[in-house]
């Protein structure tokens, strides 16, 4: 493959923080757990954790502390269930924050780190400059900023923590599974649903364009009004995809926009939530659109913009048999004659609505 010039696609600042990582001592609670024994959880912090959780913002912990003692205190306060992949060790906090972002499969620029110690804030800021650092003394004003305020609170937002908890269970089961990855996937009873987007899907659709980076063919964001207009356009097909398995739903995880044409359809946008990257479903939506275009007697062209994070989408198009037909810097157009369309993987049931 040839090297691609990178285009920096600016995501909206509003709602960019997907996870807040908290220190514990003198941050979530007053005092130092191992010195004071009894520490009092700060009610204003608890209120913020719960408020952000309702908005779909995730939480985790990066604390230098005794793991078992700290988790016991969080559990006693009813807070342990709010924190995903907590990192309670004696190691540098920058490493903990990086591990949390990796476990959640989100970018470091989508993470905020809250601490009371200038040294810890500086260490994280130096090692991970993309992370937003927040002094707990300025917590109320910082968390009220637009970076922590998503434009929409969708059904997905309200259950996002539960979706990630279910994902953690799947990951553990997968680690314990003896056999190939495909054999494990075949045990999940996965169902992939593709449907024409309805008005009630559009808030989540806009959210997907803002939040999805790695599996996003162009990196472009679309507003609710733009998506609603495209949804109703006779010249466009706007599709939304969902995934579920025996452990529950993943929610709406895919979005695609195709423009109809006589000679060729044009895939203007395709994206898939990073949550399903390891589920082998990345090409299912693409293959469906390929089938629609072929049934209409057309070829399929696809826009691609290299953003620095979405290299896997370049590989996805190449693997599906697309070839590059034009290039303008980092902006490419692929084309497929649709002579070969891959069937869905055997471990997946596809439902069309």
PDB file of C-alpha atoms in Angstrom, residues 77-340:
ATOM      1  CA  UNK A  77     -19.852   3.911  49.287  1.00  0.00           C
ATOM      2  CA  UNK A  78     -21.772   2.241  46.434  1.00  0.00           C
ATOM      3  CA  UNK A  79     -19.343   3.635  43.865  1.00  0.00           C
ATOM      4  CA  UNK A  80     -17.385   0.589  42.719  1.00  0.00           C
ATOM      5  CA  UNK A  81     -19.908  -0.210  39.980  1.00  0.00           C
ATOM      6  CA  UNK A  82     -19.301   3.175  38.335  1.00  0.00           C
ATOM      7  CA  UNK A  83     -15.594   2.603  37.665  1.00  0.00           C
ATOM      8  CA  UNK A  84     -14.472   0.584  34.636  1.00  0.00           C
ATOM      9  CA  UNK A  85     -11.017  -1.000  34.563  1.00  0.00           C
ATOM     10  CA  UNK A  86      -9.815   0.758  37.771  1.00  0.00           C
ATOM     11  CA  UNK A  87      -6.033   1.044  38.051  1.00  0.00           C
ATOM     12  CA  UNK A  88      -5.050   1.101  41.727  1.00  0.00           C
ATOM     13  CA  UNK A  89      -1.305   0.501  41.897  1.00  0.00           C
ATOM     14  CA  UNK A  90       1.896   2.250  42.968  1.00  0.00           C
ATOM     15  CA  UNK A  91       2.946   2.917  39.370  1.00  0.00           C
ATOM     16  CA  UNK A  92       2.949   6.300  37.578  1.00  0.00           C
ATOM     17  CA  UNK A  93      -0.563   7.510  36.903  1.00  0.00           C
ATOM     18  CA  UNK A  94       0.150   8.258  33.264  1.00  0.00           C
ATOM     19  CA  UNK A  95       0.598   4.533  32.689  1.00  0.00           C
ATOM     20  CA  UNK A  96      -2.673   3.828  34.460  1.00  0.00           C
ATOM     21  CA  UNK A  97      -4.550   6.396  32.363  1.00  0.00           C
ATOM     22  CA  UNK A  98      -3.070   4.951  29.179  1.00  0.00           C
ATOM     23  CA  UNK A  99      -4.126   1.415  30.152  1.00  0.00           C
ATOM     24  CA  UNK A 100      -7.664   2.587  30.875  1.00  0.00           C
ATOM     25  CA  UNK A 101      -7.959   4.310  27.483  1.00  0.00           C
ATOM     26  CA  UNK A 102      -6.658   1.172  25.778  1.00  0.00           C
ATOM     27  CA  UNK A 103      -9.083  -1.075  27.675  1.00  0.00           C
ATOM     28  CA  UNK A 104     -12.000   1.174  26.701  1.00  0.00           C
ATOM     29  CA  UNK A 105     -10.656   1.481  23.143  1.00  0.00           C
ATOM     30  CA  UNK A 106     -10.910   5.279  23.154  1.00  0.00           C
ATOM     31  CA  UNK A 107      -8.430   7.984  22.233  1.00  0.00           C
ATOM     32  CA  UNK A 108      -6.417   9.767  24.897  1.00  0.00           C
ATOM     33  CA  UNK A 109      -7.970  13.042  23.765  1.00  0.00           C
ATOM     34  CA  UNK A 110     -11.307  11.667  24.978  1.00  0.00           C
ATOM     35  CA  UNK A 111     -10.004  11.235  28.551  1.00  0.00           C
ATOM     36  CA  UNK A 112      -9.972  13.663  31.486  1.00  0.00           C
ATOM     37  CA  UNK A 113      -7.845  13.026  34.583  1.00  0.00           C
ATOM     38  CA  UNK A 114      -8.816  14.533  37.957  1.00  0.00           C
ATOM     39  CA  UNK A 115      -6.331  14.824  40.836  1.00  0.00           C
ATOM     40  CA  UNK A 116      -5.499  17.113  43.771  1.00  0.00           C
ATOM     41  CA  UNK A 117      -1.718  16.943  43.405  1.00  0.00           C
ATOM     42  CA  UNK A 118       0.068  19.331  40.994  1.00  0.00           C
ATOM     43  CA  UNK A 119       2.857  16.778  40.550  1.00  0.00           C
ATOM     44  CA  UNK A 120       0.461  14.030  39.427  1.00  0.00           C
ATOM     45  CA  UNK A 121      -1.371  16.376  37.063  1.00  0.00           C
ATOM     46  CA  UNK A 122       1.944  17.535  35.586  1.00  0.00           C
ATOM     47  CA  UNK A 123       3.220  13.953  35.201  1.00  0.00           C
ATOM     48  CA  UNK A 124       0.127  12.927  33.238  1.00  0.00           C
ATOM     49  CA  UNK A 125       0.128  16.135  31.181  1.00  0.00           C
ATOM     50  CA  UNK A 126       3.796  15.630  30.262  1.00  0.00           C
ATOM     51  CA  UNK A 127       3.493  11.927  29.387  1.00  0.00           C
ATOM     52  CA  UNK A 128       0.044  12.157  27.772  1.00  0.00           C
ATOM     53  CA  UNK A 129      -0.459  15.699  26.441  1.00  0.00           C
ATOM     54  CA  UNK A 130      -3.742  14.772  24.726  1.00  0.00           C
ATOM     55  CA  UNK A 131      -5.387  14.006  28.098  1.00  0.00           C
ATOM     56  CA  UNK A 132      -7.328  16.852  29.710  1.00  0.00           C
ATOM     57  CA  UNK A 133      -6.034  17.335  33.265  1.00  0.00           C
ATOM     58  CA  UNK A 134      -8.359  18.774  35.921  1.00  0.00           C
ATOM     59  CA  UNK A 135      -7.396  20.077  39.359  1.00  0.00           C
ATOM     60  CA  UNK A 136     -10.077  18.869  41.771  1.00  0.00           C
ATOM     61  CA  UNK A 137     -10.158  22.375  43.260  1.00  0.00           C
ATOM     62  CA  UNK A 138     -11.638  23.540  39.952  1.00  0.00           C
ATOM     63  CA  UNK A 139     -13.870  20.512  39.484  1.00  0.00           C
ATOM     64  CA  UNK A 140     -17.272  22.222  39.375  1.00  0.00           C
ATOM     65  CA  UNK A 141     -16.308  24.765  36.709  1.00  0.00           C
ATOM     66  CA  UNK A 142     -14.349  22.264  34.612  1.00  0.00           C
ATOM     67  CA  UNK A 143     -17.074  19.624  34.542  1.00  0.00           C
ATOM     68  CA  UNK A 144     -19.620  22.270  33.581  1.00  0.00           C
ATOM     69  CA  UNK A 145     -17.680  23.044  30.396  1.00  0.00           C
ATOM     70  CA  UNK A 146     -18.907  21.949  26.980  1.00  0.00           C
ATOM     71  CA  UNK A 147     -16.263  19.233  26.708  1.00  0.00           C
ATOM     72  CA  UNK A 148     -18.204  17.231  29.306  1.00  0.00           C
ATOM     73  CA  UNK A 149     -21.620  18.065  27.860  1.00  0.00           C
ATOM     74  CA  UNK A 150     -22.775  15.887  24.946  1.00  0.00           C
ATOM     75  CA  UNK A 151     -25.211  17.448  22.518  1.00  0.00           C
ATOM     76  CA  UNK A 152     -27.690  14.601  22.932  1.00  0.00           C
ATOM     77  CA  UNK A 153     -28.390  12.113  25.697  1.00  0.00           C
ATOM     78  CA  UNK A 154     -29.489   9.019  23.813  1.00  0.00           C
ATOM     79  CA  UNK A 155     -30.735   5.618  24.911  1.00  0.00           C
ATOM     80  CA  UNK A 156     -27.182   4.428  24.286  1.00  0.00           C
ATOM     81  CA  UNK A 157     -25.828   7.108  26.622  1.00  0.00           C
ATOM     82  CA  UNK A 158     -27.947   6.025  29.554  1.00  0.00           C
ATOM     83  CA  UNK A 159     -26.773   2.427  29.394  1.00  0.00           C
ATOM     84  CA  UNK A 160     -23.224   2.982  28.118  1.00  0.00           C
ATOM     85  CA  UNK A 161     -21.615   1.850  31.377  1.00  0.00           C
ATOM     86  CA  UNK A 162     -23.672  -1.367  31.269  1.00  0.00           C
ATOM     87  CA  UNK A 163     -22.590  -1.965  27.671  1.00  0.00           C
ATOM     88  CA  UNK A 164     -18.951  -1.707  28.687  1.00  0.00           C
ATOM     89  CA  UNK A 165     -19.480  -3.943  31.710  1.00  0.00           C
ATOM     90  CA  UNK A 166     -21.021  -6.595  29.462  1.00  0.00           C
ATOM     91  CA  UNK A 167     -18.038  -6.187  27.140  1.00  0.00           C
ATOM     92  CA  UNK A 168     -15.686  -6.832  30.052  1.00  0.00           C
ATOM     93  CA  UNK A 169     -17.528 -10.083  30.797  1.00  0.00           C
ATOM     94  CA  UNK A 170     -17.177 -11.129  27.151  1.00  0.00           C
ATOM     95  CA  UNK A 171     -13.476 -10.317  27.219  1.00  0.00           C
ATOM     96  CA  UNK A 172     -12.938 -12.465  30.293  1.00  0.00           C
ATOM     97  CA  UNK A 173     -14.868 -15.364  28.763  1.00  0.00           C
ATOM     98  CA  UNK A 174     -12.808 -14.991  25.584  1.00  0.00           C
ATOM     99  CA  UNK A 175      -9.555 -15.055  27.557  1.00  0.00           C
ATOM    100  CA  UNK A 176     -10.665 -18.254  29.262  1.00  0.00           C
ATOM    101  CA  UNK A 177     -11.796 -19.865  26.015  1.00  0.00           C
ATOM    102  CA  UNK A 178      -9.575 -22.608  24.619  1.00  0.00           C
ATOM    103  CA  UNK A 179      -9.690 -22.599  20.853  1.00  0.00           C
ATOM    104  CA  UNK A 180      -9.562 -20.224  17.914  1.00  0.00           C
ATOM    105  CA  UNK A 181     -11.082 -16.761  17.816  1.00  0.00           C
ATOM    106  CA  UNK A 182     -13.672 -17.907  15.276  1.00  0.00           C
ATOM    107  CA  UNK A 183     -14.662 -20.811  17.515  1.00  0.00           C
ATOM    108  CA  UNK A 184     -15.191 -18.374  20.379  1.00  0.00           C
ATOM    109  CA  UNK A 185     -17.261 -16.026  18.215  1.00  0.00           C
ATOM    110  CA  UNK A 186     -19.465 -18.930  17.193  1.00  0.00           C
ATOM    111  CA  UNK A 187     -20.462 -19.394  20.851  1.00  0.00           C
ATOM    112  CA  UNK A 188     -21.874 -15.844  21.141  1.00  0.00           C
ATOM    113  CA  UNK A 189     -25.038 -16.269  19.027  1.00  0.00           C
ATOM    114  CA  UNK A 190     -24.493 -12.867  17.442  1.00  0.00           C
ATOM    115  CA  UNK A 191     -27.202 -11.100  15.471  1.00  0.00           C
ATOM    116  CA  UNK A 192     -26.322  -8.177  13.204  1.00  0.00           C
ATOM    117  CA  UNK A 193     -29.304  -6.000  12.253  1.00  0.00           C
ATOM    118  CA  UNK A 194     -29.297  -3.534   9.346  1.00  0.00           C
ATOM    119  CA  UNK A 195     -32.183  -1.087   8.947  1.00  0.00           C
ATOM    120  CA  UNK A 196     -33.090   2.123   7.173  1.00  0.00           C
ATOM    121  CA  UNK A 197     -32.481   4.946   9.633  1.00  0.00           C
ATOM    122  CA  UNK A 198     -35.595   6.327  11.302  1.00  0.00           C
ATOM    123  CA  UNK A 199     -35.982   9.716  12.964  1.00  0.00           C
ATOM    124  CA  UNK A 200     -35.561   8.130  16.396  1.00  0.00           C
ATOM    125  CA  UNK A 201     -32.126   6.829  15.299  1.00  0.00           C
ATOM    126  CA  UNK A 202     -30.703  10.212  14.361  1.00  0.00           C
ATOM    127  CA  UNK A 203     -29.462  11.414  17.740  1.00  0.00           C
ATOM    128  CA  UNK A 204     -27.422   8.245  18.107  1.00  0.00           C
ATOM    129  CA  UNK A 205     -26.365   8.519  14.449  1.00  0.00           C
ATOM    130  CA  UNK A 206     -24.965  12.010  15.009  1.00  0.00           C
ATOM    131  CA  UNK A 207     -23.285  10.779  18.191  1.00  0.00           C
ATOM    132  CA  UNK A 208     -21.625   7.963  16.243  1.00  0.00           C
ATOM    133  CA  UNK A 209     -20.128  10.404  13.727  1.00  0.00           C
ATOM    134  CA  UNK A 210     -18.681  12.459  16.595  1.00  0.00           C
ATOM    135  CA  UNK A 211     -17.449   9.620  18.795  1.00  0.00           C
ATOM    136  CA  UNK A 212     -16.128   7.121  16.218  1.00  0.00           C
ATOM    137  CA  UNK A 213     -12.524   7.565  15.084  1.00  0.00           C
ATOM    138  CA  UNK A 214     -10.776   4.300  14.226  1.00  0.00           C
ATOM    139  CA  UNK A 215     -13.499   2.691  12.108  1.00  0.00           C
ATOM    140  CA  UNK A 216     -14.618   5.828  10.301  1.00  0.00           C
ATOM    141  CA  UNK A 217     -14.008   6.113   6.567  1.00  0.00           C
ATOM    142  CA  UNK A 218     -13.841   9.922   6.373  1.00  0.00           C
ATOM    143  CA  UNK A 219     -13.829  11.278   9.933  1.00  0.00           C
ATOM    144  CA  UNK A 220     -16.557  13.730   8.974  1.00  0.00           C
ATOM    145  CA  UNK A 221     -19.292  14.580  11.459  1.00  0.00           C
ATOM    146  CA  UNK A 222     -22.947  15.007  10.499  1.00  0.00           C
ATOM    147  CA  UNK A 223     -25.538  17.003  12.392  1.00  0.00           C
ATOM    148  CA  UNK A 224     -28.997  15.742  13.281  1.00  0.00           C
ATOM    149  CA  UNK A 225     -30.569  18.037  10.672  1.00  0.00           C
ATOM    150  CA  UNK A 226     -28.159  16.919   7.946  1.00  0.00           C
ATOM    151  CA  UNK A 227     -28.864  13.272   8.697  1.00  0.00           C
ATOM    152  CA  UNK A 228     -32.622  13.874   8.751  1.00  0.00           C
ATOM    153  CA  UNK A 229     -32.465  15.521   5.337  1.00  0.00           C
ATOM    154  CA  UNK A 230     -30.366  12.676   3.942  1.00  0.00           C
ATOM    155  CA  UNK A 231     -32.680  10.097   5.504  1.00  0.00           C
ATOM    156  CA  UNK A 232     -35.601  11.545   3.549  1.00  0.00           C
ATOM    157  CA  UNK A 233     -33.698  12.072   0.312  1.00  0.00           C
ATOM    158  CA  UNK A 234     -34.711   9.734  -2.538  1.00  0.00           C
ATOM    159  CA  UNK A 235     -31.137   9.952  -3.815  1.00  0.00           C
ATOM    160  CA  UNK A 236     -29.550   8.610  -0.628  1.00  0.00           C
ATOM    161  CA  UNK A 237     -29.635   5.496   1.517  1.00  0.00           C
ATOM    162  CA  UNK A 238     -28.932   5.993   5.227  1.00  0.00           C
ATOM    163  CA  UNK A 239     -28.505   2.745   7.145  1.00  0.00           C
ATOM    164  CA  UNK A 240     -27.996   2.025  10.823  1.00  0.00           C
ATOM    165  CA  UNK A 241     -26.652  -1.258  12.207  1.00  0.00           C
ATOM    166  CA  UNK A 242     -27.073  -2.904  15.605  1.00  0.00           C
ATOM    167  CA  UNK A 243     -25.450  -5.939  17.203  1.00  0.00           C
ATOM    168  CA  UNK A 244     -26.522  -8.260  19.986  1.00  0.00           C
ATOM    169  CA  UNK A 245     -25.364 -11.583  21.438  1.00  0.00           C
ATOM    170  CA  UNK A 246     -26.256 -13.901  24.284  1.00  0.00           C
ATOM    171  CA  UNK A 247     -24.766 -11.465  26.788  1.00  0.00           C
ATOM    172  CA  UNK A 248     -26.993  -8.613  25.635  1.00  0.00           C
ATOM    173  CA  UNK A 249     -26.980  -5.755  23.159  1.00  0.00           C
ATOM    174  CA  UNK A 250     -24.089  -3.660  21.912  1.00  0.00           C
ATOM    175  CA  UNK A 251     -26.533  -0.954  20.832  1.00  0.00           C
ATOM    176  CA  UNK A 252     -26.467   0.869  17.519  1.00  0.00           C
ATOM    177  CA  UNK A 253     -22.889   0.435  16.380  1.00  0.00           C
ATOM    178  CA  UNK A 254     -22.793   1.167  12.638  1.00  0.00           C
ATOM    179  CA  UNK A 255     -23.816   3.861  10.186  1.00  0.00           C
ATOM    180  CA  UNK A 256     -23.531   4.161   6.419  1.00  0.00           C
ATOM    181  CA  UNK A 257     -24.562   6.768   3.873  1.00  0.00           C
ATOM    182  CA  UNK A 258     -24.707   5.931   0.160  1.00  0.00           C
ATOM    183  CA  UNK A 259     -25.643   8.224  -2.706  1.00  0.00           C
ATOM    184  CA  UNK A 260     -27.459   6.510  -5.554  1.00  0.00           C
ATOM    185  CA  UNK A 261     -26.206   6.900  -9.099  1.00  0.00           C
ATOM    186  CA  UNK A 262     -26.903   5.322 -12.482  1.00  0.00           C
ATOM    187  CA  UNK A 263     -23.342   4.267 -13.289  1.00  0.00           C
ATOM    188  CA  UNK A 264     -22.132   3.980  -9.696  1.00  0.00           C
ATOM    189  CA  UNK A 265     -23.400   4.364  -6.170  1.00  0.00           C
ATOM    190  CA  UNK A 266     -21.128   6.461  -3.948  1.00  0.00           C
ATOM    191  CA  UNK A 267     -20.505   5.483  -0.342  1.00  0.00           C
ATOM    192  CA  UNK A 268     -20.064   8.867   1.326  1.00  0.00           C
ATOM    193  CA  UNK A 269     -19.641   7.624   4.860  1.00  0.00           C
ATOM    194  CA  UNK A 270     -19.246   4.339   6.686  1.00  0.00           C
ATOM    195  CA  UNK A 271     -18.350   3.851  10.309  1.00  0.00           C
ATOM    196  CA  UNK A 272     -18.467   1.216  12.997  1.00  0.00           C
ATOM    197  CA  UNK A 273     -18.140   1.609  16.741  1.00  0.00           C
ATOM    198  CA  UNK A 274     -14.764   0.569  18.108  1.00  0.00           C
ATOM    199  CA  UNK A 275     -16.621  -1.587  20.636  1.00  0.00           C
ATOM    200  CA  UNK A 276     -17.165  -4.241  17.961  1.00  0.00           C
ATOM    201  CA  UNK A 277     -13.705  -4.144  16.391  1.00  0.00           C
ATOM    202  CA  UNK A 278     -12.857  -7.618  17.681  1.00  0.00           C
ATOM    203  CA  UNK A 279     -16.183  -9.167  16.678  1.00  0.00           C
ATOM    204  CA  UNK A 280     -15.410  -9.675  13.009  1.00  0.00           C
ATOM    205  CA  UNK A 281     -18.439  -7.681  11.821  1.00  0.00           C
ATOM    206  CA  UNK A 282     -16.643  -4.730  10.243  1.00  0.00           C
ATOM    207  CA  UNK A 283     -17.341  -5.747   6.641  1.00  0.00           C
ATOM    208  CA  UNK A 284     -20.957  -6.906   7.038  1.00  0.00           C
ATOM    209  CA  UNK A 285     -22.492  -3.460   6.540  1.00  0.00           C
ATOM    210  CA  UNK A 286     -20.144  -2.723   3.634  1.00  0.00           C
ATOM    211  CA  UNK A 287     -21.019  -6.001   1.933  1.00  0.00           C
ATOM    212  CA  UNK A 288     -24.729  -5.245   2.295  1.00  0.00           C
ATOM    213  CA  UNK A 289     -24.324  -1.883   0.551  1.00  0.00           C
ATOM    214  CA  UNK A 290     -22.270  -3.576  -2.156  1.00  0.00           C
ATOM    215  CA  UNK A 291     -25.200  -5.937  -2.694  1.00  0.00           C
ATOM    216  CA  UNK A 292     -27.689  -3.044  -2.925  1.00  0.00           C
ATOM    217  CA  UNK A 293     -25.585  -1.277  -5.541  1.00  0.00           C
ATOM    218  CA  UNK A 294     -25.108  -4.465  -7.556  1.00  0.00           C
ATOM    219  CA  UNK A 295     -28.849  -5.145  -7.495  1.00  0.00           C
ATOM    220  CA  UNK A 296     -29.309  -1.638  -8.935  1.00  0.00           C
ATOM    221  CA  UNK A 297     -26.933  -2.452 -11.792  1.00  0.00           C
ATOM    222  CA  UNK A 298     -24.257  -0.042 -10.596  1.00  0.00           C
ATOM    223  CA  UNK A 299     -20.677  -0.105  -9.395  1.00  0.00           C
ATOM    224  CA  UNK A 300     -19.807   1.180  -5.936  1.00  0.00           C
ATOM    225  CA  UNK A 301     -17.374   3.983  -5.188  1.00  0.00           C
ATOM    226  CA  UNK A 302     -16.338   4.930  -1.672  1.00  0.00           C
ATOM    227  CA  UNK A 303     -14.817   8.061  -0.152  1.00  0.00           C
ATOM    228  CA  UNK A 304     -11.873   7.666   2.187  1.00  0.00           C
ATOM    229  CA  UNK A 305      -9.965  10.328   4.107  1.00  0.00           C
ATOM    230  CA  UNK A 306      -6.867   9.338   6.077  1.00  0.00           C
ATOM    231  CA  UNK A 307      -7.248  10.932   9.503  1.00  0.00           C
ATOM    232  CA  UNK A 308      -4.295   9.383  11.328  1.00  0.00           C
ATOM    233  CA  UNK A 309      -6.508   6.927  13.203  1.00  0.00           C
ATOM    234  CA  UNK A 310      -8.574   5.139  10.596  1.00  0.00           C
ATOM    235  CA  UNK A 311      -5.952   3.076   8.767  1.00  0.00           C
ATOM    236  CA  UNK A 312      -8.003  -0.041   9.498  1.00  0.00           C
ATOM    237  CA  UNK A 313     -10.751   1.330   7.235  1.00  0.00           C
ATOM    238  CA  UNK A 314      -8.262   1.590   4.357  1.00  0.00           C
ATOM    239  CA  UNK A 315      -7.465  -2.082   4.916  1.00  0.00           C
ATOM    240  CA  UNK A 316     -11.202  -2.895   5.088  1.00  0.00           C
ATOM    241  CA  UNK A 317     -11.827  -1.450   1.625  1.00  0.00           C
ATOM    242  CA  UNK A 318      -8.756  -3.148   0.173  1.00  0.00           C
ATOM    243  CA  UNK A 319      -9.768  -6.485   1.685  1.00  0.00           C
ATOM    244  CA  UNK A 320     -13.262  -6.108   0.194  1.00  0.00           C
ATOM    245  CA  UNK A 321     -11.778  -5.809  -3.302  1.00  0.00           C
ATOM    246  CA  UNK A 322     -11.892  -2.036  -3.771  1.00  0.00           C
ATOM    247  CA  UNK A 323      -9.155  -0.339  -5.786  1.00  0.00           C
ATOM    248  CA  UNK A 324      -8.018   3.267  -5.649  1.00  0.00           C
ATOM    249  CA  UNK A 325      -9.228   5.297  -8.652  1.00  0.00           C
ATOM    250  CA  UNK A 326      -8.382   8.850  -7.568  1.00  0.00           C
ATOM    251  CA  UNK A 327      -6.374  10.689  -4.947  1.00  0.00           C
ATOM    252  CA  UNK A 328      -6.077  14.278  -3.769  1.00  0.00           C
ATOM    253  CA  UNK A 329      -3.561  14.289  -0.936  1.00  0.00           C
ATOM    254  CA  UNK A 330      -5.153  12.269   1.842  1.00  0.00           C
ATOM    255  CA  UNK A 331      -8.547  12.170   0.098  1.00  0.00           C
ATOM    256  CA  UNK A 332      -9.115   9.030  -1.913  1.00  0.00           C
ATOM    257  CA  UNK A 333     -11.894   7.420  -3.879  1.00  0.00           C
ATOM    258  CA  UNK A 334     -12.107   3.637  -4.119  1.00  0.00           C
ATOM    259  CA  UNK A 335     -14.166   1.610  -6.567  1.00  0.00           C
ATOM    260  CA  UNK A 336     -15.457  -1.960  -6.759  1.00  0.00           C
ATOM    261  CA  UNK A 337     -17.010  -3.618  -9.788  1.00  0.00           C
ATOM    262  CA  UNK A 338     -18.885  -5.827  -7.289  1.00  0.00           C
ATOM    263  CA  UNK A 339     -17.834  -9.025  -9.034  1.00  0.00           C
ATOM    264  CA  UNK A 340     -17.088 -10.534  -5.626  1.00  0.00           C
TER     265      UNK A 340
END
